[in-house]
């Protein structure tokens, strides 16, 4: 069964990737299984300078999910290249660097630092980060700022640029279109939703930062809906990578049928480290049983869509 996919001019052995922030840089997982079986590994976010992250507590379990407010802790791109990159260089799968910064210049500098690292085949821009020059508003929440950021990076780098969309903007399609219009090679939908949890005995927020990003199976319906809307509006003009709530074959297939060309497994890595491999096997079994190809599935649910039906 051929599960390979070709996206933005790059061939991936299969459509099952692991999401940023839930897999580190792949080193821990190497002790559990052969991660070269994955279609791609998206690294934990990389910034220009090291970041120590937020004060604990910065993770909280929620019904069917978790809140996190890690604060993008990472060693910085220079330390990554010197200390971590040599350890993953031999792994036989693609690595995509999740990149962020507090200014446009920082985003660009991180990408340029990674241009000569052949194992890094693309950049995933985390645009949910605050833009310090714009009073702290997230890059992904301002259409003009987002468009300018993508345009600036695309004008300087040779590798594909993906944009991880925020679900907290109100209209994911509008922001997706801005990304495509400014040269984005792919869209990743979606990042975490903003949420919070209160300790009722102490009567205080659980997280040190009060609010955090909600992920896990609880957000699956929202993520699938946003992938659907993006595919409905943009069609096959740009690859969509589905992420959010994926924990088994069914949830992965929902993303693909909604329009995702590949999927990223995130929070599921914490409660079942082997979930990406199980999902990969499940997709292969599904295709075999239904005598379909992966290409047949991408956006397949749209062919059955009845716009005359009221969603009320």
Short mmCIF file of N, CA and C in Angstrom, two decimals, residues 137-201:
data_model
loop_
_atom_site.label_atom_id
_atom_site.label_comp_id
_atom_site.label_asym_id
_atom_site.label_seq_id
_atom_site.Cartn_x
_atom_site.Cartn_y
_atom_site.Cartn_z
N UNK A 137 0.04 42.05 20.49
CA UNK A 137 -0.96 41.33 19.71
C UNK A 137 -0.28 40.23 18.92
N UNK A 138 -0.86 39.03 18.94
CA UNK A 138 -0.26 37.90 18.23
C UNK A 138 -0.16 38.17 16.74
N UNK A 139 0.93 37.72 16.12
CA UNK A 139 1.13 37.89 14.68
C UNK A 139 -0.04 37.33 13.90
N UNK A 140 -0.54 36.20 14.35
CA UNK A 140 -1.62 35.53 13.63
C UNK A 140 -2.99 36.12 13.84
N UNK A 141 -3.08 37.22 14.61
CA UNK A 141 -4.37 37.86 14.86
C UNK A 141 -4.50 39.19 14.14
N UNK A 142 -3.52 39.54 13.34
CA UNK A 142 -3.52 40.81 12.60
C UNK A 142 -3.23 40.49 11.14
N UNK A 143 -4.21 40.69 10.28
CA UNK A 143 -4.10 40.30 8.87
C UNK A 143 -2.90 40.94 8.17
N UNK A 144 -2.72 42.24 8.37
CA UNK A 144 -1.63 42.95 7.70
C UNK A 144 -0.27 42.49 8.21
N UNK A 145 -0.16 42.35 9.53
CA UNK A 145 1.11 41.92 10.12
C UNK A 145 1.43 40.49 9.68
N UNK A 146 0.44 39.62 9.67
CA UNK A 146 0.64 38.24 9.24
C UNK A 146 1.10 38.17 7.80
N UNK A 147 0.43 38.90 6.93
CA UNK A 147 0.80 38.90 5.52
C UNK A 147 2.21 39.41 5.29
N UNK A 148 2.58 40.47 6.00
CA UNK A 148 3.92 41.03 5.85
C UNK A 148 4.99 40.08 6.35
N UNK A 149 4.70 39.38 7.45
CA UNK A 149 5.66 38.42 8.00
C UNK A 149 5.94 37.30 7.00
N UNK A 150 4.90 36.72 6.44
CA UNK A 150 5.06 35.62 5.48
C UNK A 150 5.80 36.10 4.24
N UNK A 151 5.40 37.25 3.74
CA UNK A 151 6.01 37.81 2.54
C UNK A 151 7.50 38.06 2.74
N UNK A 152 7.85 38.55 3.93
CA UNK A 152 9.24 38.86 4.23
C UNK A 152 10.08 37.60 4.29
N UNK A 153 9.56 36.56 4.93
CA UNK A 153 10.31 35.31 5.05
C UNK A 153 10.41 34.60 3.71
N UNK A 154 9.31 34.57 2.97
CA UNK A 154 9.33 33.91 1.65
C UNK A 154 10.31 34.57 0.69
N UNK A 155 10.54 35.86 0.87
CA UNK A 155 11.47 36.57 -0.01
C UNK A 155 12.93 36.29 0.29
N UNK A 156 13.21 35.62 1.44
CA UNK A 156 14.59 35.41 1.87
C UNK A 156 15.00 33.95 1.96
N UNK A 157 14.05 33.04 2.09
CA UNK A 157 14.41 31.63 2.29
C UNK A 157 14.08 30.79 1.06
N UNK A 158 14.72 29.64 0.96
CA UNK A 158 14.50 28.74 -0.17
C UNK A 158 13.56 27.58 0.18
N UNK A 159 13.45 27.27 1.46
CA UNK A 159 12.63 26.13 1.87
C UNK A 159 11.16 26.53 1.99
N UNK A 160 10.26 25.55 1.88
CA UNK A 160 8.82 25.84 2.01
C UNK A 160 8.47 26.44 3.37
N UNK A 161 7.48 27.29 3.36
CA UNK A 161 7.02 27.96 4.58
C UNK A 161 5.56 27.58 4.83
N UNK A 162 5.30 26.94 5.98
CA UNK A 162 3.95 26.60 6.40
C UNK A 162 3.54 27.56 7.51
N UNK A 163 2.27 27.82 7.62
CA UNK A 163 1.78 28.71 8.67
C UNK A 163 0.79 27.96 9.54
N UNK A 164 1.06 27.92 10.85
CA UNK A 164 0.16 27.26 11.80
C UNK A 164 -0.87 28.27 12.28
N UNK A 165 -2.11 28.09 11.83
CA UNK A 165 -3.16 29.06 12.06
C UNK A 165 -3.72 29.00 13.48
N UNK A 166 -4.04 30.15 14.00
CA UNK A 166 -4.67 30.24 15.31
C UNK A 166 -6.18 30.05 15.16
N UNK A 167 -6.81 29.27 16.05
CA UNK A 167 -8.26 29.12 16.01
C UNK A 167 -8.98 30.23 16.79
N UNK A 168 -8.20 31.15 17.34
CA UNK A 168 -8.76 32.18 18.22
C UNK A 168 -9.00 33.51 17.52
N UNK A 169 -9.06 33.48 16.17
CA UNK A 169 -9.20 34.73 15.41
C UNK A 169 -10.63 35.03 15.01
N UNK A 170 -11.49 34.04 15.02
CA UNK A 170 -12.88 34.26 14.62
C UNK A 170 -13.18 33.82 13.20
N UNK A 171 -12.24 33.99 12.27
CA UNK A 171 -12.45 33.59 10.87
C UNK A 171 -11.17 32.99 10.32
N UNK A 172 -11.02 31.69 10.46
CA UNK A 172 -9.79 31.02 10.05
C UNK A 172 -9.58 31.10 8.54
N UNK A 173 -10.67 31.13 7.77
CA UNK A 173 -10.55 31.19 6.31
C UNK A 173 -9.94 32.51 5.86
N UNK A 174 -10.39 33.59 6.46
CA UNK A 174 -9.86 34.92 6.12
C UNK A 174 -8.36 34.96 6.33
N UNK A 175 -7.89 34.42 7.43
CA UNK A 175 -6.46 34.42 7.72
C UNK A 175 -5.72 33.42 6.83
N UNK A 176 -6.38 32.30 6.51
CA UNK A 176 -5.77 31.33 5.59
C UNK A 176 -5.55 31.93 4.22
N UNK A 177 -6.51 32.71 3.75
CA UNK A 177 -6.38 33.33 2.43
C UNK A 177 -5.23 34.34 2.41
N UNK A 178 -5.08 35.08 3.49
CA UNK A 178 -3.97 36.05 3.57
C UNK A 178 -2.63 35.32 3.49
N UNK A 179 -2.55 34.16 4.15
CA UNK A 179 -1.31 33.37 4.11
C UNK A 179 -1.00 32.94 2.68
N UNK A 180 -2.00 32.43 1.98
CA UNK A 180 -1.81 31.95 0.61
C UNK A 180 -1.46 33.11 -0.31
N UNK A 181 -2.16 34.22 -0.16
CA UNK A 181 -1.90 35.39 -1.01
C UNK A 181 -0.49 35.92 -0.85
N UNK A 182 0.12 35.67 0.30
CA UNK A 182 1.47 36.17 0.54
C UNK A 182 2.55 35.09 0.39
N UNK A 183 2.16 33.96 -0.21
CA UNK A 183 3.16 32.97 -0.61
C UNK A 183 3.32 31.76 0.26
N UNK A 184 2.49 31.57 1.28
CA UNK A 184 2.62 30.39 2.13
C UNK A 184 2.48 29.12 1.29
N UNK A 185 3.33 28.14 1.56
CA UNK A 185 3.32 26.89 0.81
C UNK A 185 2.33 25.87 1.39
N UNK A 186 1.90 26.08 2.63
CA UNK A 186 0.96 25.17 3.25
C UNK A 186 0.36 25.79 4.50
N UNK A 187 -0.80 25.28 4.90
CA UNK A 187 -1.48 25.76 6.10
C UNK A 187 -1.58 24.61 7.10
N UNK A 188 -1.31 24.90 8.36
CA UNK A 188 -1.44 23.91 9.42
C UNK A 188 -2.61 24.36 10.31
N UNK A 189 -3.63 23.50 10.40
CA UNK A 189 -4.84 23.89 11.13
C UNK A 189 -5.24 22.78 12.11
N UNK A 190 -5.15 23.06 13.41
CA UNK A 190 -5.09 24.38 14.03
C UNK A 190 -4.13 24.35 15.21
N UNK A 191 -3.80 25.53 15.73
CA UNK A 191 -3.06 25.63 16.98
C UNK A 191 -4.05 25.45 18.14
N UNK A 192 -3.59 25.57 19.36
CA UNK A 192 -4.46 25.34 20.52
C UNK A 192 -5.47 26.47 20.72
N UNK A 193 -6.56 26.13 21.40
CA UNK A 193 -7.57 27.12 21.75
C UNK A 193 -7.29 27.67 23.14
N UNK A 194 -7.61 28.93 23.34
CA UNK A 194 -7.36 29.57 24.63
C UNK A 194 -8.38 29.09 25.67
N UNK A 195 -7.88 28.65 26.83
CA UNK A 195 -8.77 28.18 27.89
C UNK A 195 -8.14 28.37 29.26
N UNK A 196 -8.87 28.00 30.30
CA UNK A 196 -8.32 28.09 31.65
C UNK A 196 -9.02 27.09 32.56
N UNK A 197 -8.40 26.83 33.71
CA UNK A 197 -8.95 25.92 34.71
C UNK A 197 -8.76 26.55 36.08
N UNK A 198 -9.78 26.38 36.94
CA UNK A 198 -9.73 26.95 38.28
C UNK A 198 -9.72 25.84 39.33
N UNK A 199 -8.84 25.95 40.28
CA UNK A 199 -8.81 25.04 41.42
C UNK A 199 -9.89 25.52 42.39
N UNK A 200 -10.97 24.74 42.52
CA UNK A 200 -12.10 25.21 43.30
C UNK A 200 -11.83 25.19 44.81
N UNK A 201 -10.88 24.38 45.25
CA UNK A 201 -10.55 24.36 46.68
C UNK A 201 -9.70 25.58 47.06
#
